[in-house]
CSV table of C-alpha atoms in Angstrom, one decimal:
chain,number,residue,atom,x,y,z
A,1347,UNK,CA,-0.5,-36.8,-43.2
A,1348,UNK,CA,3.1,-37.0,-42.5
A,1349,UNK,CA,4.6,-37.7,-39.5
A,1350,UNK,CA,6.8,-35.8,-37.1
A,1351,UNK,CA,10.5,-36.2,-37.6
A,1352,UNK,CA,12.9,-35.6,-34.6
A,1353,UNK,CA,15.8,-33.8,-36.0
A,1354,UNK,CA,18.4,-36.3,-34.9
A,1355,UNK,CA,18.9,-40.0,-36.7
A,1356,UNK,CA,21.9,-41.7,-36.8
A,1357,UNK,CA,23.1,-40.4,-40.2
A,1358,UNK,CA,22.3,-36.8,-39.4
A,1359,UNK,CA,18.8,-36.9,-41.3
A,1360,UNK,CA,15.2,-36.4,-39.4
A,1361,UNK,CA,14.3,-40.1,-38.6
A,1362,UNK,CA,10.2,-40.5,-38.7
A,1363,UNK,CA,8.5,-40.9,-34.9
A,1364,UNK,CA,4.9,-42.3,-34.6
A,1365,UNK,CA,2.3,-39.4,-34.3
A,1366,UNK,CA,0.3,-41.5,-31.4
A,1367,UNK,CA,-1.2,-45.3,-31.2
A,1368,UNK,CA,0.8,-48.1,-29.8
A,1369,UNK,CA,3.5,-50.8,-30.8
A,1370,UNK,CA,1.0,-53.2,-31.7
A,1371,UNK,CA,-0.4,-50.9,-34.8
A,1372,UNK,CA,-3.0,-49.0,-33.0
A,1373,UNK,CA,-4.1,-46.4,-35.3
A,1374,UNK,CA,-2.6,-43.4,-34.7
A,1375,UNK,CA,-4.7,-40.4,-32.2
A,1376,UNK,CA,-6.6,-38.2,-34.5
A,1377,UNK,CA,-4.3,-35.2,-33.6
A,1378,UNK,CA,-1.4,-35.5,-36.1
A,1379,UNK,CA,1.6,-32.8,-35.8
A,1380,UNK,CA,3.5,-31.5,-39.1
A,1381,UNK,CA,7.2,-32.1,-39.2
A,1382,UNK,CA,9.0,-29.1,-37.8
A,1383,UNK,CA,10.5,-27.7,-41.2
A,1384,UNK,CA,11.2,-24.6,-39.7
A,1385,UNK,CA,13.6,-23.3,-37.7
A,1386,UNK,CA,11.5,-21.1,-35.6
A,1387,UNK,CA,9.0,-24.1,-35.0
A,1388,UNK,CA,11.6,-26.3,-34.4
A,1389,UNK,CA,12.5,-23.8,-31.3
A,1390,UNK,CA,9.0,-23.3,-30.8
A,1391,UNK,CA,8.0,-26.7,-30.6
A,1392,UNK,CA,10.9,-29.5,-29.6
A,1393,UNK,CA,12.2,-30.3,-26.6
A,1394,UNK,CA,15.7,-28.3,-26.5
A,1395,UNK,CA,17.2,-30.9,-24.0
A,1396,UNK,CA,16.8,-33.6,-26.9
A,1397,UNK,CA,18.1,-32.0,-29.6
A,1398,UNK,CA,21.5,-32.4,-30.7
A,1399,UNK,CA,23.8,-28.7,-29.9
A,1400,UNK,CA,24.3,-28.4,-33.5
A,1401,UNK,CA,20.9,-28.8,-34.6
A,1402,UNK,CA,20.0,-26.1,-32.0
A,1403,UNK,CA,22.5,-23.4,-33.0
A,1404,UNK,CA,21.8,-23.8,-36.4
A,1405,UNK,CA,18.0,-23.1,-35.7
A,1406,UNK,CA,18.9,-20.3,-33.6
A,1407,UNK,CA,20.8,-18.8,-36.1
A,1408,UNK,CA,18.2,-19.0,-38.9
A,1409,UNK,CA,15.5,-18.0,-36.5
A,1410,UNK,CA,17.3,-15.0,-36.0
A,1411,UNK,CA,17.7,-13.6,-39.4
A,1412,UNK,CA,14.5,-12.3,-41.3
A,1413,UNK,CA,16.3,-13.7,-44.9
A,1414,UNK,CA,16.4,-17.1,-43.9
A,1415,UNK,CA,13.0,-17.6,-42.2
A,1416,UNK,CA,11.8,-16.0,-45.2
A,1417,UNK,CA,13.6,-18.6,-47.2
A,1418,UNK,CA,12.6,-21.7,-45.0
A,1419,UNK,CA,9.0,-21.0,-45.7
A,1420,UNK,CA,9.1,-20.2,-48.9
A,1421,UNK,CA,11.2,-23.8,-49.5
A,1422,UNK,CA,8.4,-25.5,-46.5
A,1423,UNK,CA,5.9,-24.4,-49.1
A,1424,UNK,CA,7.5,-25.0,-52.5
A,1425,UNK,CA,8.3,-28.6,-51.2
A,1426,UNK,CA,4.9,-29.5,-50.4
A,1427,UNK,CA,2.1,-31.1,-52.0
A,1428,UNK,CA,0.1,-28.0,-51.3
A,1429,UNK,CA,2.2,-26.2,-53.6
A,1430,UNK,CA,1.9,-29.0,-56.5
A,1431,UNK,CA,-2.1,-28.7,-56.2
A,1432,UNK,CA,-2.2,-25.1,-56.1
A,1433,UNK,CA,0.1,-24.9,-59.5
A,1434,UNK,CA,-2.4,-27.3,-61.6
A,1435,UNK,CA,-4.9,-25.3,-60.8
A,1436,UNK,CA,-3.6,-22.4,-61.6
A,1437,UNK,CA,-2.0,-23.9,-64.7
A,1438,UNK,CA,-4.9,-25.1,-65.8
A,1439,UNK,CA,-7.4,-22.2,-65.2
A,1440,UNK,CA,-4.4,-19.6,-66.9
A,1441,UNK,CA,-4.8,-21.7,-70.1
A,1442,UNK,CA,-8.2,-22.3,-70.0
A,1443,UNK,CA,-9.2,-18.3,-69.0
A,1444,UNK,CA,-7.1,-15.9,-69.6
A,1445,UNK,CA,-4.6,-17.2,-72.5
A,1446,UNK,CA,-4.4,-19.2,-75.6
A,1447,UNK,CA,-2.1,-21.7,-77.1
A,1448,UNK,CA,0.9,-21.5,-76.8
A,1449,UNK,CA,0.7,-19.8,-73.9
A,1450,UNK,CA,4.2,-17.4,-74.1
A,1451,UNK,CA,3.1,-15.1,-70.6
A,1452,UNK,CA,2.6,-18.1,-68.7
A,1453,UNK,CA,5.4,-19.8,-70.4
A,1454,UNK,CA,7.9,-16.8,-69.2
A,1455,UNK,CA,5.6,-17.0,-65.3
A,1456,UNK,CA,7.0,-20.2,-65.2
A,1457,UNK,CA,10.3,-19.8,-65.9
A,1458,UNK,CA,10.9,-16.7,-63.8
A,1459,UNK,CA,9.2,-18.7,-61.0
A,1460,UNK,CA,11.7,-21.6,-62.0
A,1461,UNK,CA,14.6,-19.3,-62.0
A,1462,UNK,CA,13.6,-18.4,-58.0
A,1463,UNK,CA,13.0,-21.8,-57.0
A,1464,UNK,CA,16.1,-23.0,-58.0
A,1465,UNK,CA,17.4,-20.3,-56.0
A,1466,UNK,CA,15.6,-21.4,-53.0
A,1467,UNK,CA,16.5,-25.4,-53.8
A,1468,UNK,CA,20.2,-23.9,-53.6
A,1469,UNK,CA,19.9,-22.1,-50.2
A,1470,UNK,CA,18.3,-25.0,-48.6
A,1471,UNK,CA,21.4,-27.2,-50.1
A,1472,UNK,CA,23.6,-24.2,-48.0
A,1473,UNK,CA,21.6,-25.0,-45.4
A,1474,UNK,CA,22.0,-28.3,-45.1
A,1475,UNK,CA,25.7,-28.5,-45.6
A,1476,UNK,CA,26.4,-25.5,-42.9
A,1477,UNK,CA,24.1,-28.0,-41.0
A,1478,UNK,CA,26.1,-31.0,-41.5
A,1479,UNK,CA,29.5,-29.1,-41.2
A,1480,UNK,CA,28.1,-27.7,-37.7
A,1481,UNK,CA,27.5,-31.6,-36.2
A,1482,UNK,CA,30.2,-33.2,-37.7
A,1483,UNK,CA,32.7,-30.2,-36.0
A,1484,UNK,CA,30.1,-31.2,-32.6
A,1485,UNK,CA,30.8,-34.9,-33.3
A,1486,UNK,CA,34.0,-34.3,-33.3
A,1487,UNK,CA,34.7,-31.9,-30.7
A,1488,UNK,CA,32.9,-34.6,-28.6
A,1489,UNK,CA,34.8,-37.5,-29.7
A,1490,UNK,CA,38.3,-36.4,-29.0
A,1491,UNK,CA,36.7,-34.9,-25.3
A,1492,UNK,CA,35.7,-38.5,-24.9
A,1493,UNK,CA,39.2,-40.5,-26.4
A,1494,UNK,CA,40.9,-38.1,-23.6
A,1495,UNK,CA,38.9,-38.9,-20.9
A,1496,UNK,CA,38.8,-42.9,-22.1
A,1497,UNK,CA,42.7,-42.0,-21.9
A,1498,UNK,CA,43.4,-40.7,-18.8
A,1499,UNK,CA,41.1,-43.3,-17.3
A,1500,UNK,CA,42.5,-46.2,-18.8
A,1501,UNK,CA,45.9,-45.0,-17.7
A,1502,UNK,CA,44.9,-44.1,-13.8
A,1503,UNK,CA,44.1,-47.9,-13.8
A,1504,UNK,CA,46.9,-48.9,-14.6
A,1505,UNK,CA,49.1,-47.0,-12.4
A,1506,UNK,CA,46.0,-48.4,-9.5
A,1507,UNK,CA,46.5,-51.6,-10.8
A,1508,UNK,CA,50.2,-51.7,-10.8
A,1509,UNK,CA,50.0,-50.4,-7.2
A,1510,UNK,CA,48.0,-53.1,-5.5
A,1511,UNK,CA,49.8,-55.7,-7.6
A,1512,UNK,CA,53.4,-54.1,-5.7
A,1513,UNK,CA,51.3,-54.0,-2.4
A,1514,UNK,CA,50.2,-57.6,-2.4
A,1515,UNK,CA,53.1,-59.1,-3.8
A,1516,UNK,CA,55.1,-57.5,-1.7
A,1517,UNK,CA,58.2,-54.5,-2.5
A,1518,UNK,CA,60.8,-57.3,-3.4
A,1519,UNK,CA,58.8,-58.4,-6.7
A,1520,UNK,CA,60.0,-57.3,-9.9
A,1521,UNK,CA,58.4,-55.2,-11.9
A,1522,UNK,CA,57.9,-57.3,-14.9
A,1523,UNK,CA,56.3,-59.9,-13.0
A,1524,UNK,CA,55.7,-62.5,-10.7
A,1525,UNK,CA,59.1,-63.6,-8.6
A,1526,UNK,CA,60.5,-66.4,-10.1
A,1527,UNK,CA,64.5,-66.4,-8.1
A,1528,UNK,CA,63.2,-69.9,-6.4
């Protein structure tokens, strides 16, 4: 089974998390939770004070719009291994059962079926750039708010330093520095 991702690592990708057991290499509990592939599980499911404002908005959004949660399960499926097992079956009984060599109806099943999955590969691409465009605005938003405050700070003590160095030294001292008329 896989284990859960959280839906911020440090280059923007779902970093894995342990399902249960301990830092020592415990197995893990017998209860093991699917990644949250899904927008509406993701809401559903993850602690909205942990996740990152972009991450949130964009699973809002896509929770919100029938189209897209269509899409993300459609891709959750079509990028299992569920999905892998269920076509070699199929394959396999189609060719076995119902057709001969060279098989042209399943031939043009599986191209029309190639046809929508690359379709589906190309919205989650969308996604995932929309995604990444979304945090890196967030990032950056947050960055400048941060340089500004660092800023300011930085500058207050200054002028506070500046202040008791005048009030201990006295008003005669020069600004540049210590006196040095003796």
């Amino acid at each position: 089974m896989s284990q859960p991702t959280s839906p911020t690592g440090a280059s923007g990708s779902p970093t894995p998390q342990k399902a249960g057991g301990t830092a020592t290499g415990t197995p893990p509990s017998s209860t093991h939770r699917r990644p949250f592939l899904r927008p509406s599980r993701l809401l559903a499911n993850a602690p909205h004070e942990k996740m990152h404002p972009a991450v949130l908005s964009e699973a809002e959004r896509r929770a919100a719009s029938l189209q897209l949660r269509i899409a993300d399960a459609i891709t959750a499926f079509a990028g299992s291994m569920m999905f892998v097992y269920l076509h070699i079956l199929l394959f396999a009984v189609w060719m076995l059962v119902f057709e001969k060599s060279p098989w042209p109806t399943l031939t043009l099943i599986v191209s029309l079926e190639a046809i929508f999955l690359s379709t589906f590969v190309m919205i989650g691409q969308n996604r995932q750039a929309a995604f990444q465009q979304a945090k890196a605005d967030h990032d950056y938003v947050a960055q400048e708010k941060l340089l500004q405050e660092n800023t300011e700070l930085t500058r207050t003590i200054h002028t506070l330093t500046r202040e008791m160095h005048e009030r201990m030294l006295g008003d005669g001292a020069p600004a540049g520095g210590p006196d040095t008329s003796r």
